[in-house]
Amino acid sequence: FGTAARGLSEMVQVTINRCDASLNRDLMSSVVLTGGCANIAGLSDRLSQELMYASNRARIIAAASPADRRFAAWTGGSILATFSEFQRMWVSKEEYFENGAVILHKKGI
């Protein structure tokens, strides 16, 4: 079923190895796990174990607690909406129907 693909730990290793070799040690010791998939039970521990097998310096940093992650997009959006610069980019429903997708380019979105 499906297709063969690299696992998460292998993708992390390949990505880090593509960077300047002098940065590999620091990058491997500061992997940040974020996003919705970071809520998967045991993912952080498993990724940490698999990366430790490849490098003794591996360390996984959880960006936020699971409760915070659930509302991270809403929190970020609510903060962004308070900036006056962002408010100038808002597109109303009426503007969009009058101009179509072109309005997004006109407003610099």
N, CA and C of each residue as an Amber inpcrd file, in Angstrom:
protein
   327
   0.8310000  -1.1810000   0.0000000   0.0000000   0.0000000   0.0000000
   0.8770000   1.2460000   0.0000000   0.4490000   2.2730000  -0.7000000
   1.1810000   3.5280000  -0.6960000   2.5020000   3.4350000  -1.4400000
   3.3440000   4.4000000  -1.1720000   4.6580000   4.4300000  -1.8090000
   5.7310000   4.5250000  -0.7460000   6.9210000   4.1370000  -1.1150000
   8.0450000   4.2160000  -0.1840000   8.4370000   5.6810000  -0.0250000
   8.6160000   6.1060000   1.1870000   9.0110000   7.4870000   1.4650000
   9.9180000   7.5050000   2.6850000  10.7090000   8.5420000   2.7800000
  11.5740000   8.6930000   3.9420000  10.7330000   8.9570000   5.1770000
  11.2240000   8.4810000   6.3020000  10.5770000   8.7800000   7.5650000
  10.9680000  10.1790000   8.0260000  10.2970000  10.6790000   9.0350000
  10.5480000  12.0270000   9.5260000  11.9900000  12.2120000   9.9920000
  12.4970000  11.2610000  10.7600000  13.8660000  11.4110000  11.2640000
  14.8750000  11.4250000  10.1240000  14.6450000  10.6150000   9.0940000
  15.5540000  10.6030000   7.9480000  15.4740000  11.9240000   7.1810000
  14.2620000  12.4760000   7.0460000  14.1260000  13.7650000   6.3560000
  14.8510000  14.8740000   7.1200000  14.7790000  14.8310000   8.4460000
  15.4920000  15.8220000   9.2690000  16.9970000  15.6780000   9.0450000
  17.4880000  14.4520000   9.0860000  18.9220000  14.2120000   8.8980000
  19.3940000  14.6710000   7.5180000  18.6400000  14.3320000   6.4720000
  19.0100000  14.7090000   5.1080000  19.0320000  16.2280000   4.9720000
  18.0360000  16.8880000   5.5230000  17.9580000  18.3440000   5.4440000
  19.1420000  18.9910000   6.1480000  19.4530000  18.5220000   7.3380000
  20.5920000  19.0750000   8.0840000  21.9040000  18.8060000   7.3600000
  22.0380000  17.6220000   6.7830000  23.2660000  17.2860000   6.0620000
  23.4590000  18.1030000   4.7920000  22.3870000  18.6800000   4.2610000
  22.4920000  19.5390000   3.0800000  22.9990000  20.9380000   3.4340000
  22.9690000  21.2660000   4.7000000  23.4520000  22.5690000   5.1620000
  24.9710000  22.5360000   5.2850000  25.5460000  23.6930000   5.5000000
  26.9900000  23.7910000   5.7050000  27.3940000  22.8540000   6.8400000
  28.4290000  22.0600000   6.6050000  28.8620000  21.0420000   7.5760000
  29.1890000  21.6320000   8.9400000  29.6440000  22.8750000   8.9680000
  29.9920000  23.4910000  10.2500000  28.7550000  23.7730000  11.1090000
  27.5560000  23.7480000  10.4930000  26.3130000  24.0090000  11.2300000
  25.6040000  22.7370000  11.6980000  25.9970000  21.5910000  11.1610000
  25.2750000  20.3500000  11.4350000  25.1090000  20.0520000  12.9150000
  26.1600000  20.2090000  13.6910000  26.1100000  19.8970000  15.1190000
  25.0770000  20.7830000  15.8250000  25.1060000  22.0820000  15.5310000
  24.1520000  23.0070000  16.1640000  22.7220000  22.7430000  15.6990000
  22.5490000  22.4830000  14.4110000  21.2070000  22.2180000  13.8950000
  20.6270000  20.9470000  14.4940000  21.4370000  19.9180000  14.6080000
  20.9520000  18.6490000  15.1570000  20.5810000  18.7830000  16.6310000
  21.1980000  19.7300000  17.3160000  20.9040000  19.8810000  18.7400000
  19.7690000  20.8600000  19.0100000  19.1290000  21.3420000  17.9390000
  18.0290000  22.2890000  18.1630000  16.9150000  22.1030000  17.1390000
  16.4440000  20.8760000  16.9840000  15.3300000  20.5700000  16.0950000
  14.0480000  21.0080000  16.8000000  13.2200000  21.7840000  16.0990000
  11.9760000  22.2890000  16.6840000  10.8030000  21.5670000  16.0310000
   9.9570000  20.9910000  16.8400000   8.7850000  20.2500000  16.3780000
   7.5600000  21.1320000  16.5820000   6.8950000  21.5010000  15.4820000
   5.7250000  22.3830000  15.5640000   4.6100000  21.8680000  14.6650000
   3.4880000  22.5280000  14.7160000   2.3730000  22.1960000  13.8360000
   1.4330000  21.1740000  14.4400000   0.3580000  20.9250000  13.7320000
  -0.6710000  20.0120000  14.2140000  -0.1750000  18.6020000  14.4530000
   0.7140000  18.1280000  13.6010000   1.2300000  16.7600000  13.7620000
   2.0830000  16.6120000  15.0120000   2.5620000  17.7260000  15.5520000
   3.3600000  17.6630000  16.7750000   2.5150000  17.1990000  17.9600000
   1.1960000  17.1960000  17.8000000   0.2950000  16.7280000  18.8560000
   0.1820000  15.2070000  18.9000000   0.7500000  14.5260000  17.9230000
   0.6710000  13.0660000  17.8890000   1.4070000  12.5100000  19.1040000
   0.7070000  11.7070000  19.8650000   1.2760000  11.1520000  21.0990000
   2.5560000  10.3800000  20.8100000   3.6130000  10.7130000  21.5190000
   4.8720000   9.9970000  21.4180000   5.7710000  10.4150000  20.2630000
   5.2960000  11.3310000  19.3930000   6.1020000  11.7160000  18.2300000
   7.4170000  12.3670000  18.6470000   7.3610000  13.2680000  19.5850000
   8.5700000  13.9630000  20.0250000   9.5870000  12.9800000  20.5910000
   9.1370000  12.0460000  21.4250000  10.0400000  11.0500000  22.0180000
  10.6400000  10.1370000  20.9500000   9.8060000   9.6930000  20.0200000
  10.3020000   8.7870000  18.9780000  11.3060000   9.4920000  18.0740000
  10.9800000  10.7160000  17.6610000  11.8990000  11.4680000  16.8070000
  13.2160000  11.7070000  17.5250000  13.1290000  12.0320000  18.7930000
  14.3280000  12.2550000  19.5810000  15.1880000  10.9920000  19.6440000
  14.5660000   9.8520000  19.9000000  15.2980000   8.5810000  19.9700000
  15.9520000   8.2470000  18.6340000  15.2160000   8.4280000  17.5430000
  15.7530000   8.0870000  16.2300000  16.9020000   9.0160000  15.8400000
  16.7970000  10.2810000  16.1870000  17.8750000  11.2200000  15.8750000
  19.0740000  10.9860000  16.7910000  18.8350000  10.5890000  18.0360000
  19.9380000  10.2870000  18.9570000  20.7400000   9.0920000  18.4490000
  20.0630000   8.1590000  17.7970000  20.7470000   7.0010000  17.2220000
  21.7400000   7.4620000  16.1490000  21.3510000   8.4990000  15.4030000
  22.2100000   9.0190000  14.3320000  23.2520000   9.9970000  14.8540000
  22.9100000  10.7170000  15.9090000  23.8170000  11.7370000  16.4420000
  23.5860000  11.8800000  17.9340000  24.6300000  11.7950000  18.7100000
  24.4980000  11.9140000  20.1640000  24.0690000  13.3010000  20.5970000
  24.0970000  14.2680000  19.6920000  23.7750000  15.6450000  20.0560000
  22.3190000  16.0240000  19.7500000  21.5240000  15.1020000  19.2740000
  20.1510000  15.4260000  18.8820000  19.3220000  15.8660000  20.0780000
  18.5240000  16.8970000  19.8610000  17.6220000  17.3820000  20.9000000
  16.3830000  17.9510000  20.2220000  15.2220000  17.5310000  20.6630000
  13.9580000  18.0020000  20.1080000  13.3860000  19.0560000  21.0400000
  12.9890000  20.1690000  20.4830000  12.3980000  21.2480000  21.2620000
  10.9330000  21.3600000  20.8640000  10.0340000  21.2090000  21.8250000
   8.6100000  21.3960000  21.5590000   8.3270000  22.8880000  21.6050000
   7.7350000  23.4130000  20.5490000   7.5250000  24.8530000  20.4320000
   6.4890000  25.3820000  21.4200000   5.5300000  24.5740000  21.7670000
   4.4900000  25.0140000  22.7000000   3.8490000  23.7850000  23.3310000
   3.1770000  23.9960000  24.4430000   2.4840000  22.8650000  25.0690000
   1.2870000  22.4730000  24.2080000   0.8180000  21.2250000  24.3170000
  -0.2970000  20.7990000  23.4840000  -1.5220000  21.7050000  23.5830000
  -1.8240000  22.2270000  24.7530000  -2.9900000  23.1130000  24.8950000
  -2.7970000  24.3920000  24.0880000  -1.5930000  24.9330000  24.0810000
  -1.3130000  26.1510000  23.3220000  -1.3680000  25.9010000  21.8210000
  -0.9020000  24.7570000  21.3760000  -0.8730000  24.4550000  19.9440000
  -2.2550000  24.4800000  19.3360000  -3.2200000  24.0370000  20.0890000
  -4.5780000  23.9490000  19.5610000  -5.1090000  25.3080000  19.1410000
  -4.6630000  26.3660000  19.8040000  -5.1710000  27.6990000  19.5220000
  -4.1240000  28.6030000  18.8810000  -2.9850000  28.0520000  18.4830000
  -1.8840000  28.8650000  17.9700000  -2.2740000  29.6730000  16.7380000
  -2.9730000  29.0810000  15.7880000  -3.3540000  29.8120000  14.5750000
  -4.3070000  30.9490000  14.9230000  -5.2730000  30.6950000  15.7860000
  -6.2100000  31.7340000  16.1760000  -5.4860000  32.8590000  16.9150000
  -4.6090000  32.5100000  17.8330000  -3.8650000  33.5110000  18.5970000
  -3.0190000  34.3700000  17.6630000  -2.2990000  33.7330000  16.7500000
  -1.4820000  34.4790000  15.7980000  -2.3160000  35.3850000  14.9250000
  -3.4390000  34.8810000  14.4420000  -4.3360000  35.6940000  13.6110000
  -4.9110000  36.8790000  14.3610000  -5.2550000  36.6760000  15.6150000
  -5.8280000  37.7750000  16.3920000  -4.7860000  38.8550000  16.6710000
  -3.5410000  38.4640000  16.8690000  -2.4640000  39.4420000  17.0720000
  -2.2050000  40.2010000  15.7780000  -2.1240000  39.4580000  14.6740000
  -1.8700000  40.0780000  13.3780000  -2.9730000  41.0790000  13.0200000
  -4.2000000  40.7520000  13.3300000  -5.3310000  41.6230000  12.9880000
  -5.2890000  42.9570000  13.7160000  -4.5390000  43.0590000  14.8000000
  -4.4670000  44.3220000  15.5350000  -3.4980000  45.3200000  14.9090000
  -2.6390000  44.8690000  13.9930000  -1.6650000  45.7640000  13.3690000
  -2.3310000  46.6000000  12.2830000  -2.1280000  47.8960000  12.3240000
  -2.7650000  48.7820000  11.3460000  -2.2990000  48.4680000   9.9220000
  -1.0550000  48.0950000   9.7520000  -0.5410000  47.7550000   8.4170000
  -1.3080000  46.5690000   7.8360000  -1.6060000  45.5990000   8.6630000
  -2.3480000  44.4310000   8.2010000  -3.7850000  44.8060000   7.8600000
  -4.3720000  45.7030000   8.6240000  -5.7570000  46.1090000   8.3750000
  -5.9200000  46.7620000   7.0060000  -4.8700000  47.4070000   6.5040000
  -4.9360000  48.0170000   5.1680000  -5.0020000  46.9580000   4.0650000
  -4.6230000  45.7300000   4.3930000  -4.6340000  44.6470000   3.4070000
  -5.9510000  43.8750000   3.3880000  -6.8170000  44.1580000   4.3270000
  -8.0810000  43.4280000   4.3820000  -8.8420000  43.5930000   3.0750000
  -9.5070000  42.5340000   2.6570000 -10.3350000  42.5620000   1.4570000
 -11.7500000  42.1890000   1.8770000 -12.6720000  43.1050000   1.6470000
 -14.0610000  42.8140000   2.0010000 -14.6670000  41.8840000   0.9520000
 -15.7600000  41.2870000   1.3080000 -16.4680000  40.3910000   0.3950000
 -16.8920000  41.1630000  -0.8520000 -17.3670000  42.3790000  -0.6400000
 -17.8160000  43.2040000  -1.7540000 -16.6590000  43.5420000  -2.6920000
 -15.4930000  43.9170000  -2.1190000 -14.3190000  44.2240000  -2.9390000
 -13.9150000  43.0250000  -3.7790000 -13.9550000  41.8520000  -3.1710000
 -13.5530000  40.6510000  -3.8900000 -14.5220000  40.3520000  -5.0320000
 -15.8220000  40.4800000  -4.7730000 -16.8010000  40.2070000  -5.8300000
 -16.7350000  41.2330000  -6.9500000 -16.4020000  42.4860000  -6.6330000
 -16.2820000  43.5300000  -7.6530000 -15.0460000  43.3340000  -8.5210000
 -13.9190000  42.9760000  -7.9060000 -12.6260000  42.9470000  -8.5980000
 -12.0690000  41.5600000  -8.8860000 -12.5460000  40.5670000  -8.1810000
 -11.9950000  39.2310000  -8.3320000 -10.6610000  39.1160000  -7.6210000
  -9.8900000  38.0980000  -7.9850000  -8.6160000  37.8330000  -7.3280000
  -7.5940000  38.9410000  -7.5510000  -7.8100000  39.7790000  -8.5500000
  -6.8900000  40.8840000  -8.8420000  -6.7480000  41.8090000  -7.6330000
  -7.7800000  41.9320000  -6.8330000  -7.7370000  42.8290000  -5.6630000
  -6.6420000  42.3970000  -4.6780000  -6.3600000  41.1020000  -4.6270000
  -5.3220000  40.6050000  -3.7460000  -3.9580000  41.1480000  -4.1570000
  -3.7180000  41.2130000  -5.4560000  -2.4520000  41.7510000  -5.9610000
  -2.3850000  43.2630000  -5.7820000  -3.5060000  43.9340000  -5.9800000
  -3.5340000  45.3840000  -5.8090000  -3.2150000  45.7950000  -4.3790000
  -3.6590000  44.9780000  -3.4380000  -3.4170000  45.2990000  -2.0330000
  -2.1160000  44.7120000  -1.5210000  -1.3780000  44.0410000  -2.3810000
  -0.0730000  43.5360000  -2.0000000  -0.1110000  42.2510000  -1.2030000
  -1.1110000  41.4480000  -1.4070000  -1.2300000  40.1990000  -0.6590000
  -0.6030000  39.0850000  -1.4560000
